[in-house]
Coordinates of C-alpha atoms in Angstrom, one line a residue:
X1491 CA -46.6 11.1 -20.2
X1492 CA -46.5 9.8 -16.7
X1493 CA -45.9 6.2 -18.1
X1494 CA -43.5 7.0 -20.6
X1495 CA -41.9 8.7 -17.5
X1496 CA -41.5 5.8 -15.4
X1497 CA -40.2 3.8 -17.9
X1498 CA -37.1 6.2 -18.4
X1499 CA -37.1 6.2 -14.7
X1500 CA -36.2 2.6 -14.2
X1501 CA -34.2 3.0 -17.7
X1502 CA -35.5 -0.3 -20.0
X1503 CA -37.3 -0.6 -23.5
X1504 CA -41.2 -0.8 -23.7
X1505 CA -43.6 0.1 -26.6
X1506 CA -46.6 1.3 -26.7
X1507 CA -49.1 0.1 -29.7
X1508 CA -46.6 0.4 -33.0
X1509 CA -44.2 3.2 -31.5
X1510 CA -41.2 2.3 -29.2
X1511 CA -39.0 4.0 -26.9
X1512 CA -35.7 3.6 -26.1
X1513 CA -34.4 5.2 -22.9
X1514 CA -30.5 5.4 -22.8
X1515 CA -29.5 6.7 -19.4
X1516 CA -27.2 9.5 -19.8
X1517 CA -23.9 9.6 -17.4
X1518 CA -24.4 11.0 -14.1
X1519 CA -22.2 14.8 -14.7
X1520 CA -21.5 14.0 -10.9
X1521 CA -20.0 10.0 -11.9
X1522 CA -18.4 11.8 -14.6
X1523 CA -16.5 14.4 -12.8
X1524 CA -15.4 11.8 -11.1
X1525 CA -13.8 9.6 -13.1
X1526 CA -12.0 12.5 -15.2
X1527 CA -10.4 13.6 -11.8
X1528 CA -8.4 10.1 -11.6
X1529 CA -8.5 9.5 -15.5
X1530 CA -6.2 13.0 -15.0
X1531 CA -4.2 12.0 -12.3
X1532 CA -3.5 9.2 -13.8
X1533 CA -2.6 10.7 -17.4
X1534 CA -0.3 13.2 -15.3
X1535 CA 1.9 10.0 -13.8
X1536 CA 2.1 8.7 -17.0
X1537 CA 3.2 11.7 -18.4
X1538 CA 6.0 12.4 -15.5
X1539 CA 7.2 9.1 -15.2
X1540 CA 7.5 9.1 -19.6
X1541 CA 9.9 12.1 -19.3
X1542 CA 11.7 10.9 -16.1
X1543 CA 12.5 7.7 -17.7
X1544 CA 13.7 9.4 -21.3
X1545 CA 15.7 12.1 -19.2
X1546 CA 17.0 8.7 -17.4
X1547 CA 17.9 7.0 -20.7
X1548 CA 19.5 10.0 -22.4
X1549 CA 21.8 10.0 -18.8
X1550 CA 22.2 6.2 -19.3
X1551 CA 23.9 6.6 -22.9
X1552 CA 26.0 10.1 -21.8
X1553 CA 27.4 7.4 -19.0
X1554 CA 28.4 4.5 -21.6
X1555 CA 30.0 6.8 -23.9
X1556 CA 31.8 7.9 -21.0
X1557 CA 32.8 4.5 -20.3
X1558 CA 33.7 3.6 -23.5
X1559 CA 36.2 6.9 -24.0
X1560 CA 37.5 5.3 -20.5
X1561 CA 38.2 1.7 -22.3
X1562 CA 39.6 3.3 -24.9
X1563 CA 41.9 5.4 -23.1
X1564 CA 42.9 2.6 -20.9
X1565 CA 43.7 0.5 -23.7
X1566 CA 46.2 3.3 -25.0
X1567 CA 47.6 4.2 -21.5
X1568 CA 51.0 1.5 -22.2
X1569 CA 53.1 4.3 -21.0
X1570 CA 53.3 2.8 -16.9
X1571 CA 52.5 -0.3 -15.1
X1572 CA 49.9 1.7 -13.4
X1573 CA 48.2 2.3 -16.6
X1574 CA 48.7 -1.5 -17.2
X1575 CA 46.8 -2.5 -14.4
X1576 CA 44.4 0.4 -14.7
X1577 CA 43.5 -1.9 -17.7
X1578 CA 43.2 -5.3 -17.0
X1579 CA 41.2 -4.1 -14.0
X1580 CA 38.5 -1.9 -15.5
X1581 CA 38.0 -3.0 -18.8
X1582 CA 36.5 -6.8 -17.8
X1583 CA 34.6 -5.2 -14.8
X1584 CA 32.9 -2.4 -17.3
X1585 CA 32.1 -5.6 -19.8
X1586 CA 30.7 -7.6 -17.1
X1587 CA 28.2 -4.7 -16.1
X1588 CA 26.1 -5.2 -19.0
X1589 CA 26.0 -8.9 -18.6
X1590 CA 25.0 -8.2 -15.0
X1591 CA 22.5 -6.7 -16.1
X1592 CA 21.0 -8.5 -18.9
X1593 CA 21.1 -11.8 -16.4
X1594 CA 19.9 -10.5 -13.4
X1595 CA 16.8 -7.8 -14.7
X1596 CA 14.7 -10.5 -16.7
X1597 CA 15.1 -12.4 -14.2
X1598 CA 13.7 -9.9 -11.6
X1599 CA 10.7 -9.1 -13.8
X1600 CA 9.7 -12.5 -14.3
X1601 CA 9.6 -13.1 -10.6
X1602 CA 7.6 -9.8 -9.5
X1603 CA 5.3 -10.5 -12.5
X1604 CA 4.5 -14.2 -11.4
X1605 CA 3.8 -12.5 -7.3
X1606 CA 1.8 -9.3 -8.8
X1607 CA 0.0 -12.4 -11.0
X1608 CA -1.6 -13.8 -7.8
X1609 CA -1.5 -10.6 -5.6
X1610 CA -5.1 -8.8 -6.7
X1611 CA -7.3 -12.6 -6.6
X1612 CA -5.6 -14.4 -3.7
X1613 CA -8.6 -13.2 -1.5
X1614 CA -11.4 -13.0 -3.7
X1615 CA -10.7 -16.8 -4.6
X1616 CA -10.9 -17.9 -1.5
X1617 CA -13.8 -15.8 -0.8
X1618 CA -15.9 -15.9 -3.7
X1619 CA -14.8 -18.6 -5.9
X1620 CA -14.3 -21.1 -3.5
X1621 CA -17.0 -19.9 -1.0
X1622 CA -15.1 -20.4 1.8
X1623 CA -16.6 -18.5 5.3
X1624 CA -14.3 -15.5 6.0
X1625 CA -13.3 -17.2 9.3
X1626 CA -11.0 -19.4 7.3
X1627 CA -10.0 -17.2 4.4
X1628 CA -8.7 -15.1 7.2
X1629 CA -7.0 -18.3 8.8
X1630 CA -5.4 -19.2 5.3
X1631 CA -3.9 -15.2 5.4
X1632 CA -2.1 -15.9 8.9
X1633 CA -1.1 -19.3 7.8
X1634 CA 0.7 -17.5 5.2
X1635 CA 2.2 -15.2 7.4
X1636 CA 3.0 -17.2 9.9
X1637 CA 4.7 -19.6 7.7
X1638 CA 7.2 -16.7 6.5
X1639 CA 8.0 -15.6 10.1
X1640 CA 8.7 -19.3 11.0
X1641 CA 11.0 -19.8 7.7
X1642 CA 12.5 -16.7 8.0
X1643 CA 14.8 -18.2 11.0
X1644 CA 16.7 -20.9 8.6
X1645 CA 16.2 -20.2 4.3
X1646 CA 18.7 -17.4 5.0
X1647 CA 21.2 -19.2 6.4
X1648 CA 20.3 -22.1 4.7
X1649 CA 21.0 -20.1 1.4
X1650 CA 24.4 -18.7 2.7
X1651 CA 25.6 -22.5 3.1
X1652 CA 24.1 -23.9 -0.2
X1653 CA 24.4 -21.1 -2.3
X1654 CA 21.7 -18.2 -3.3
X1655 CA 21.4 -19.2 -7.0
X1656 CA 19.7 -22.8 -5.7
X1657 CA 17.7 -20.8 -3.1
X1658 CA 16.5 -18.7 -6.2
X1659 CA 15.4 -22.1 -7.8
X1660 CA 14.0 -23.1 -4.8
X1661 CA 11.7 -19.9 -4.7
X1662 CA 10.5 -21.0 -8.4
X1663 CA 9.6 -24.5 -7.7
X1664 CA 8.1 -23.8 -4.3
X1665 CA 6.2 -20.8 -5.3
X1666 CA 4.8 -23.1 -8.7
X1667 CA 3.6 -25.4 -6.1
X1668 CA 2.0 -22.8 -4.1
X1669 CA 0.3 -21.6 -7.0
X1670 CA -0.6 -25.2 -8.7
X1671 CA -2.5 -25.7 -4.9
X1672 CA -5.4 -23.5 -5.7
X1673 CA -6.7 -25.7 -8.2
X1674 CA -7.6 -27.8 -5.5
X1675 CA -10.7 -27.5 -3.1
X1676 CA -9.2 -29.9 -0.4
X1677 CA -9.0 -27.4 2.4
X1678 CA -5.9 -29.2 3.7
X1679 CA -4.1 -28.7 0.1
X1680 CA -5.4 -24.9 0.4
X1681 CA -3.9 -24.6 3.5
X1682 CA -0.3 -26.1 2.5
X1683 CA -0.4 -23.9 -0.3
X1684 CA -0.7 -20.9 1.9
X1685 CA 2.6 -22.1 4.2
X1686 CA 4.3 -22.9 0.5
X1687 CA 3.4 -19.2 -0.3
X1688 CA 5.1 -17.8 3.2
X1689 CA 7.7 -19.1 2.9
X1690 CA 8.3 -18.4 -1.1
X1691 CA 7.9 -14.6 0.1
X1692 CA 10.3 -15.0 2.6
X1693 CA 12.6 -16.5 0.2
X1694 CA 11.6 -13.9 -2.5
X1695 CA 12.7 -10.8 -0.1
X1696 CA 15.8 -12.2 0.6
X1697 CA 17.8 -14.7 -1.5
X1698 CA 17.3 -13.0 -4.9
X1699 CA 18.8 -9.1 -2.9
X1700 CA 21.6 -11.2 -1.5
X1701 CA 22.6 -12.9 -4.7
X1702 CA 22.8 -9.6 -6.5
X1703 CA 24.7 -7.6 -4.3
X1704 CA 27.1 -10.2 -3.4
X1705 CA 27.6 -10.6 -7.0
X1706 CA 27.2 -6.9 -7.7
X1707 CA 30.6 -6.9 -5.2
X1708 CA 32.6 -10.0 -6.4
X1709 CA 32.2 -8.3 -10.2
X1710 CA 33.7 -5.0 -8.9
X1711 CA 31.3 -3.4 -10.6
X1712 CA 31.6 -0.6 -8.2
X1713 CA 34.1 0.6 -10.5
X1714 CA 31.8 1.0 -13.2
X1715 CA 28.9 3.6 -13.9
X1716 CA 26.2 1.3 -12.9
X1717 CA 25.9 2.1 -9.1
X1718 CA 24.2 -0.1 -6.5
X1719 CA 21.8 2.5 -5.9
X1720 CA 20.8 2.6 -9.2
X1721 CA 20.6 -1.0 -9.5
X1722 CA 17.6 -0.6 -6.7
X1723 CA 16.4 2.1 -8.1
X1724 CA 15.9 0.2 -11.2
X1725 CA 14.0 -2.7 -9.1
X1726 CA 11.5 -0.6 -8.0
X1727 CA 10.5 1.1 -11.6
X1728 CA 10.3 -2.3 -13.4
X1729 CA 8.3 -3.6 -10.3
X1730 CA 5.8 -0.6 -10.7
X1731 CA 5.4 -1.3 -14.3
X1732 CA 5.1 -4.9 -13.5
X1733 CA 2.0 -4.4 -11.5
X1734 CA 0.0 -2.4 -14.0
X1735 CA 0.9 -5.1 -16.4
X1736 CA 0.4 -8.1 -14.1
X1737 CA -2.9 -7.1 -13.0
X1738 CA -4.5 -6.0 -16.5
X1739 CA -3.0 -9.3 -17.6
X1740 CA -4.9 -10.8 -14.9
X1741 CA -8.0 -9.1 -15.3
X1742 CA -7.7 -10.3 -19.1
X1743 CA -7.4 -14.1 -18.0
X1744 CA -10.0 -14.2 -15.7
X1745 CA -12.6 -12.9 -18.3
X1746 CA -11.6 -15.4 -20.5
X1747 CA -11.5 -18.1 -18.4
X1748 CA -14.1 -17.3 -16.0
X1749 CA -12.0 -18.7 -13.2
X1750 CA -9.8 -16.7 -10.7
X1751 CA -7.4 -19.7 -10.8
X1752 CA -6.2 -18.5 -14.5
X1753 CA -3.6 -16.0 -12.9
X1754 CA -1.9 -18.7 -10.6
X1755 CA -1.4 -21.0 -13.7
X1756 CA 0.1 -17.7 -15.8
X1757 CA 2.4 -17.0 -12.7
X1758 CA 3.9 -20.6 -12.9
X1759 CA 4.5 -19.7 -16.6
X1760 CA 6.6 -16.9 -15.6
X1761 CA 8.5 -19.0 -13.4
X1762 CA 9.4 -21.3 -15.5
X1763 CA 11.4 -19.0 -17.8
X1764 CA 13.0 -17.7 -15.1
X1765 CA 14.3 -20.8 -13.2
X1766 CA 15.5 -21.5 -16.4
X1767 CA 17.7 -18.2 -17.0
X1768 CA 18.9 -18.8 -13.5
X1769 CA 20.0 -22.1 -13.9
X1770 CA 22.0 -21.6 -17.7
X1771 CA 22.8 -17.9 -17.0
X1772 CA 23.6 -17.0 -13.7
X1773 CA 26.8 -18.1 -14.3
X1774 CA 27.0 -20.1 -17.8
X1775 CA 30.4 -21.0 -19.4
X1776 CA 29.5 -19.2 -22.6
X1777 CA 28.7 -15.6 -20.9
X1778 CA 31.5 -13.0 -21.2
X1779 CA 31.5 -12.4 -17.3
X1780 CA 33.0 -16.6 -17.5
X1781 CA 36.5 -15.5 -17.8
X1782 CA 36.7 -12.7 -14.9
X1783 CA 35.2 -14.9 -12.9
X1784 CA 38.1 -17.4 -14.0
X1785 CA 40.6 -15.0 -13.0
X1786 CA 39.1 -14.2 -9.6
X1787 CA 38.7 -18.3 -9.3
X1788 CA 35.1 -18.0 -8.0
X1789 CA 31.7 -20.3 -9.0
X1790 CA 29.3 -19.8 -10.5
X1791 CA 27.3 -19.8 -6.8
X1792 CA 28.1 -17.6 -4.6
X1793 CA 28.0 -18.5 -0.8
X1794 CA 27.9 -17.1 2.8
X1795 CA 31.0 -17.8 5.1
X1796 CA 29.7 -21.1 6.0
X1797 CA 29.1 -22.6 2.5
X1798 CA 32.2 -20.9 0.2
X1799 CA 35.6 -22.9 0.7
X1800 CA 38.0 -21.3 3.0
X1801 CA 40.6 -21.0 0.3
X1802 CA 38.1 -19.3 -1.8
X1803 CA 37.0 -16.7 0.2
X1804 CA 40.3 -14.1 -0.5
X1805 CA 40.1 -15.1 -4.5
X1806 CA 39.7 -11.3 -4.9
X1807 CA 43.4 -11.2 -3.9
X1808 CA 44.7 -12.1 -7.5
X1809 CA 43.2 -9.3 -9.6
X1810 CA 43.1 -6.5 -7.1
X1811 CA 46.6 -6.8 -6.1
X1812 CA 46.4 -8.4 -3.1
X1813 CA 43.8 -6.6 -1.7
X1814 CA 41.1 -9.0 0.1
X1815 CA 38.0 -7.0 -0.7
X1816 CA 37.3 -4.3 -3.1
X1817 CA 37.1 -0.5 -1.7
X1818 CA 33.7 -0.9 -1.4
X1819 CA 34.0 -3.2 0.8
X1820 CA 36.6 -1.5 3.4
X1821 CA 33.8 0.0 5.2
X1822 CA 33.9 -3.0 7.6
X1823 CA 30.1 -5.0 6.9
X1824 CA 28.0 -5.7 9.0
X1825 CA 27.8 -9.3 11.1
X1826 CA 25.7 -10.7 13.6
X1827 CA 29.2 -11.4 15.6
X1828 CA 30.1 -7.3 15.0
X1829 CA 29.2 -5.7 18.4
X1830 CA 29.8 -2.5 17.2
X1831 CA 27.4 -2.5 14.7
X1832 CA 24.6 -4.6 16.0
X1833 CA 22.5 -0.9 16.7
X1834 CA 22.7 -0.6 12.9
X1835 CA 21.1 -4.0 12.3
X1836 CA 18.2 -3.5 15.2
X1837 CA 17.2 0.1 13.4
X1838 CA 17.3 -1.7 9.9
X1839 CA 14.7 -4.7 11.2
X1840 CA 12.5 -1.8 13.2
X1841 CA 12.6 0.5 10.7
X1842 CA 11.3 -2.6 7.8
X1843 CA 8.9 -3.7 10.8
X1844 CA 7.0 -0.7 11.0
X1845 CA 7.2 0.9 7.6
X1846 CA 6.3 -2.3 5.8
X1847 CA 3.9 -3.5 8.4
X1848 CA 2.1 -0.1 7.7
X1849 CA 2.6 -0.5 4.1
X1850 CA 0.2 -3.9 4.1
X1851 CA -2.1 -2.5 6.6
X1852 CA -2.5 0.3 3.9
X1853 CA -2.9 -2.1 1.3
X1854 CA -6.3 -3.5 3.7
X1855 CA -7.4 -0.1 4.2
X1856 CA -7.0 1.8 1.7
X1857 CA -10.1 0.9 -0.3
X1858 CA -12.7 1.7 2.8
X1859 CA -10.5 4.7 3.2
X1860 CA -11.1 5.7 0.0
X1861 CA -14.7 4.8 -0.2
X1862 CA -15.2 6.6 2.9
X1863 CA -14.4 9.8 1.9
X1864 CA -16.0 9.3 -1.1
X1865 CA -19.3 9.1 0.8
X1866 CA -19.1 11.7 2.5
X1867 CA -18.6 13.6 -0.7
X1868 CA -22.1 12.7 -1.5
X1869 CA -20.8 10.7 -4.4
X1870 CA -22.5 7.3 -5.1
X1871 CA -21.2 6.4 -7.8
X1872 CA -18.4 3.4 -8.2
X1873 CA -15.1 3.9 -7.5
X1874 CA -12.9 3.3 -10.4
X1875 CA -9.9 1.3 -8.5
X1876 CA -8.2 -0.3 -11.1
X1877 CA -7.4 3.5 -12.5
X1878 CA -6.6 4.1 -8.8
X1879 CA -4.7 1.6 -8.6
X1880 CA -2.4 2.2 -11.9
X1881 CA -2.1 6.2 -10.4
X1882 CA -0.5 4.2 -7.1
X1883 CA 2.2 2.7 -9.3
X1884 CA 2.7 5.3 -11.1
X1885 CA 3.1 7.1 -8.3
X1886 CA 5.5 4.6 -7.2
X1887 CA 7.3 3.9 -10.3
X1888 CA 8.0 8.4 -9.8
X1889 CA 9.3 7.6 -6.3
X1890 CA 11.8 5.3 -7.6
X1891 CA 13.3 7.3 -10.1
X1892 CA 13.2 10.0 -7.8
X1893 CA 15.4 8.3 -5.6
X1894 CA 18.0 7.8 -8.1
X1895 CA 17.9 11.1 -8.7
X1896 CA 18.6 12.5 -5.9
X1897 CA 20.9 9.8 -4.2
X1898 CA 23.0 9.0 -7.5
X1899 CA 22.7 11.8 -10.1
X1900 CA 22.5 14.8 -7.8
X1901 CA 23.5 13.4 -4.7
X1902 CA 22.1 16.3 -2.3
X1903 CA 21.8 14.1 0.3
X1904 CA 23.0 10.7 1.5
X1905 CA 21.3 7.4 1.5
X1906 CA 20.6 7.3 5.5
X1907 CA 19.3 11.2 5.2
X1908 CA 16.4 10.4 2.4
X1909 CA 15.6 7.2 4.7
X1910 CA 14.7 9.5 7.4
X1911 CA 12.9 11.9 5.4
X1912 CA 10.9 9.1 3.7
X1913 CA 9.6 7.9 6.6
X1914 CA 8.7 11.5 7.9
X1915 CA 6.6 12.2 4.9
X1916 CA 5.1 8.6 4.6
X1917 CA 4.1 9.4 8.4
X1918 CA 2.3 12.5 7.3
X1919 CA 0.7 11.4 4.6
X1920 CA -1.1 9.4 6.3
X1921 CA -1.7 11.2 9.3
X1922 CA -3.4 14.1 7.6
X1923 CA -5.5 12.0 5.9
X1924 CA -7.4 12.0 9.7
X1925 CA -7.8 15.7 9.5
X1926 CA -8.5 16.6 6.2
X1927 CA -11.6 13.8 4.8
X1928 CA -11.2 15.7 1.1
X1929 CA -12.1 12.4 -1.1
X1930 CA -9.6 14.5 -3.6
X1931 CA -7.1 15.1 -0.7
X1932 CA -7.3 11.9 0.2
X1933 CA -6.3 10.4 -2.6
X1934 CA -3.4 13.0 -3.2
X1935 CA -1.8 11.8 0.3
X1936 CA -2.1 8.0 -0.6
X1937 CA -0.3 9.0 -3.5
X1938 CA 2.3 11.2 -2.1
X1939 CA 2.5 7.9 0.4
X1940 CA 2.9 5.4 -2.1
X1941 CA 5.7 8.0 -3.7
X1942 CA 7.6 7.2 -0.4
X1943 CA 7.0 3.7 -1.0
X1944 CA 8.7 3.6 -4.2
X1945 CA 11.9 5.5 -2.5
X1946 CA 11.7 3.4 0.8
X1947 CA 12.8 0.1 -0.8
X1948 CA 15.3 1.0 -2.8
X1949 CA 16.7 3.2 -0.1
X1950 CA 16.3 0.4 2.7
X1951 CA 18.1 -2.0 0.1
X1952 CA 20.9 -0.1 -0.5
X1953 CA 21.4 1.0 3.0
X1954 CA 21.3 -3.1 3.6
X1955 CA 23.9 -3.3 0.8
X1956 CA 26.1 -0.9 2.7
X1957 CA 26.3 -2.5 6.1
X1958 CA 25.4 -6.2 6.0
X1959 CA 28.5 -8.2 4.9
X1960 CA 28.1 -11.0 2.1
X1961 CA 28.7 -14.0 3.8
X1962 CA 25.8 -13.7 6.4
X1963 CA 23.8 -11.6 3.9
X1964 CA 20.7 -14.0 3.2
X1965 CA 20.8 -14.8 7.2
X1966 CA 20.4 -11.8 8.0
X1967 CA 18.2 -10.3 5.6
X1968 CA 15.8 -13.5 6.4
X1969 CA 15.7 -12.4 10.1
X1970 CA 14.8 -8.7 9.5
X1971 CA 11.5 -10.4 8.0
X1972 CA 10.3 -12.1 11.3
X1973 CA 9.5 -8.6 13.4
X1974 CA 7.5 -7.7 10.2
X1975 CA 5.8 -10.9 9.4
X1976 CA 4.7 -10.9 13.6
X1977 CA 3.4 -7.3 13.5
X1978 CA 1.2 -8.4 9.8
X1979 CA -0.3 -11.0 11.9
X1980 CA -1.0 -9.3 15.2
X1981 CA -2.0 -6.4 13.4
X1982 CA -4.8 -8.3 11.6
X1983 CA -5.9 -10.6 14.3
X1984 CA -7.1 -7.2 15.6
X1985 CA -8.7 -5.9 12.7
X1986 CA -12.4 -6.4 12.0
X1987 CA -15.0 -5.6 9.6
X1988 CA -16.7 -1.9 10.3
X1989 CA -16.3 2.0 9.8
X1990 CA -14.9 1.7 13.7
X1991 CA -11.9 -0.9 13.6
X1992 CA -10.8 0.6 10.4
X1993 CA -10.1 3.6 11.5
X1994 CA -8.5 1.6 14.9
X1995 CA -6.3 -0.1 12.0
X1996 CA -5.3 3.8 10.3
X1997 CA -5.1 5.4 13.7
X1998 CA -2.5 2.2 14.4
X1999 CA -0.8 2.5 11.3
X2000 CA -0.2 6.6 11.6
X2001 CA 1.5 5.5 14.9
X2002 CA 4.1 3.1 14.0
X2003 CA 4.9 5.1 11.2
X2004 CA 5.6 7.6 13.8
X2005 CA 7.4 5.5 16.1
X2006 CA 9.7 4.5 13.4
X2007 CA 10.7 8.2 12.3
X2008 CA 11.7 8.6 15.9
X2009 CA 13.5 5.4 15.8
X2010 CA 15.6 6.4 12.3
X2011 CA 16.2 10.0 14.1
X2012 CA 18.0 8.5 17.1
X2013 CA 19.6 5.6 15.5
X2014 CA 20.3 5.8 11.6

């Protein structure tokens, strides 16, 4: 009995004389209470974010009915001139919302997809794969960082003189090359890659926002039902869903092909596709949205002030009745030249500093956080972080909607208002997570943090929307990056391996966080 014993013990097959046994090892009740806590969690994200998106689409179709009663009015209304103009201004800027749309979206998707592609293997390439000592995988990191602060003084402006569609191709065929560099072992081709990928990010975060909401506001779409803050809204969910995708794709690739290189190659195949829709469709001569943009005598680029011709820049003039810029516009944008103003742009780049410096210093910590409290909780049994992972983006993808919500449907608050409370509650989150070690708790708050992420960016974009004018838009948003892409690499110069330093690195993240709330109180 004792042998039989130690053979179920150590769990294998044995026989003795003609009779065998067969130990199966049973799950752990422990490992399985476990997993059914995030399994739930997870089911519960899916399940909110299901009847947030329906509730969403059943709003969606109330709104083009409502748009189409509009037209149709509109088209009847002959009675005045007023009425007239009422409809050769509305009805083309209504149609060209839904070709907005259709160009822009796919577009968006295929781009996050390709960067979530590469996102969960960068390091474990380098690390594993490639065997490289962690001295240098943490060199390629800062490379990469580095390379985005240093590009982040001249692709903006760079892509306000030459136009933001070819700084969109740009990002493609740079970001292709980046990728096509990790088949390589030559630590020199590694390392170019890495500067290639910098600066693809820095290009990613700006030129594709600046495109869309200076073509958002040449459109006049603001006279539609599809609201910039929805548009961002939007963003955010797809890029949530993206990520669930893109890394169970990813997952899928590397078991077949036994190399972490496969996701790099898929990421240039979403590229591809969308260099491609950018080039025919953004604009095309056989898209509906050709002919307003006829009438308004604009490109099919659009440019900052010092790339658009100067007798281009009013072509707004001719369908708005002389008017120079459509209402949304008249709140007098942003410039770097605008004294008044400049406060606004300093609490925009400190505010993206610190809450997306802390929002990558979470993404390095949040695993030993985790497994931390798991420890203490006297479990030992794996962590399941790709379910962990999903219940972040769902929890993200919730935030999102939330945001249009509450600044679009309900409006109970106003854009710069939820932008202060965001930050607040991310601060929290995280900062309780010092006081309460619950492994359970813990992961609630990471949640409820990641909640604020999915609010955050769509908040921050619109607000940038708002106040930054079109014609220095990429500029500028490239030069909000460089405080952020600083603080990523002083912050991780300072981080080393051990239960010590990463609580340094949580205690140092709580405390921007903070230091940003106070910021957005006193200056927002």
């Amino acid at each position: 009995m004792n042998a039989i014993k130690g053979i179920q013990d150590r769990g294998r097959v044995s026989s003795f004389g003609s009779t065998w046994i067969i130990y199966i090892p049973s799950c752990s009740p422990l490992r399985s209470t476990v997993m059914d806590f995030y399994q739930i969690n997870l089911v519960a994200f899916v399940l909110l974010n299901g009847s947030m998106v329906y509730r969403q689409y059943r709003q969606d179709k109330r709104a083009e009915l409502s748009e189409k009663i509009q037209e149709f009015d509109a088209e009847n209304d002959t009675e005045s001139d007023e009425g007239h103009i009422a409809k050769v201004d509305a009805a083309p800027a209504a149609s060209s919302a839904k070709t907005f749309t259709n160009i822009f979206f796919p577009v968006y998707v295929l781009v996050w997809g390709a960067d979530w592609l590469q996102g969960p293997f960068i390091y474990t390439l380098y690390k594993d794969e490639k065997k490289l000592p962690e001295e240098i995988v943490a060199r390629l990191f800062t490379t990469g960082f580095l390379a985005g602060a240093v590009s982040a003084l001249f692709v903006g402006s760079l892509a306000d003189k030459f136009g933001r569609k070819n700084a969109c191709l740009a990002y493609c065929a740079i970001t292709s090359l980046s990728c096509l560099s990790v088949l390589s072992n030559n630590i020199g081709v590694l390392f170019a890659g890495r500067a290639l990928g910098g600066l693809g990010t820095t290009l990613m975060y700006t030129v594709f926002e600046a495109w869309m909401v200076t073509e958002y506001n040449q459109r006049g779409l603001e006279r539609t039902s599809l609201k910039l803050s929805t548009i961002f809204g939007r963003m955010i969910t797809l890029s949530s869903v993206v990520a669930v995708l893109a890394g169970l794709v990813g997952q899928v690739l590397v078991s077949w092909t036994r190399t972490k290189c496969a996701p790099f190659v898929a990421s240039i195949c979403c590229l591809a596709p969308a260099s491609l829709i950018i080039s025919r469709k953004w604009v095309s001569p056989d898209q509906p949205s050709k002919q307003l943009h006829l009438m308004l005598d604009l490109q099919s680029e659009n440019f900052g002030d010092s790339g658009a011709p100067k007798e281009k820049k009013d072509s707004l003039k001719l369908l708005l009745g002389g008017r120079s810029r459509p209402s949304f516009l008249n709140q007098e944008p942003i410039t770097l030249t605008s004294k008044p103003v400049d406060k606004q742009i300093l609490t925009l780049g400190l505010t993206s500093c610190c809450f997306e410096g802390s929002m990558y210093l979470f993404i390095f910590f949040w695993s030993p956080a985790l497994k931390s409290s798991h420890i203490l909780a006297h479990h030992h049994s794996a962590l399941p972080f790709g379910i962990i992972f999903a219940s972040f983006m769902g929890a993200m993808m919730l935030g999102s909607m939330l945001f249009t919500r509450i600044l679009t449907d309900k409006r109970w608050m106003t854009c710069r208002e939820l932008l202060q409370a965001v930050v607040t509650v991310a601060s929290g989150s995280l900062l309780f997570t010092i006081f309460f070690r619950s492994e359970y708790l813990t992961f609630w708050l990471f949640c409820l943090f990641e909640a604020c992420v999915g609010m955050y960016f769509p908040a921050m974009g619109y607000q940038k929307g708002k106040v930054v004018a079109d014609g220095e838009r990429a500029h500028i948003y490239g030069l909000l990056r460089i405080p952020f892409n600083i603080f990523v690499v002083v912050a991780l110069s300072l981080t080393k391996e051990g239960s010590f330093n990463n609580v340094r690195g949580w205690m140092t993240e709580k405390a921007d966080l903070k230091q940003e709330t106070h910021i957005g109180r006193l200056s927002l």
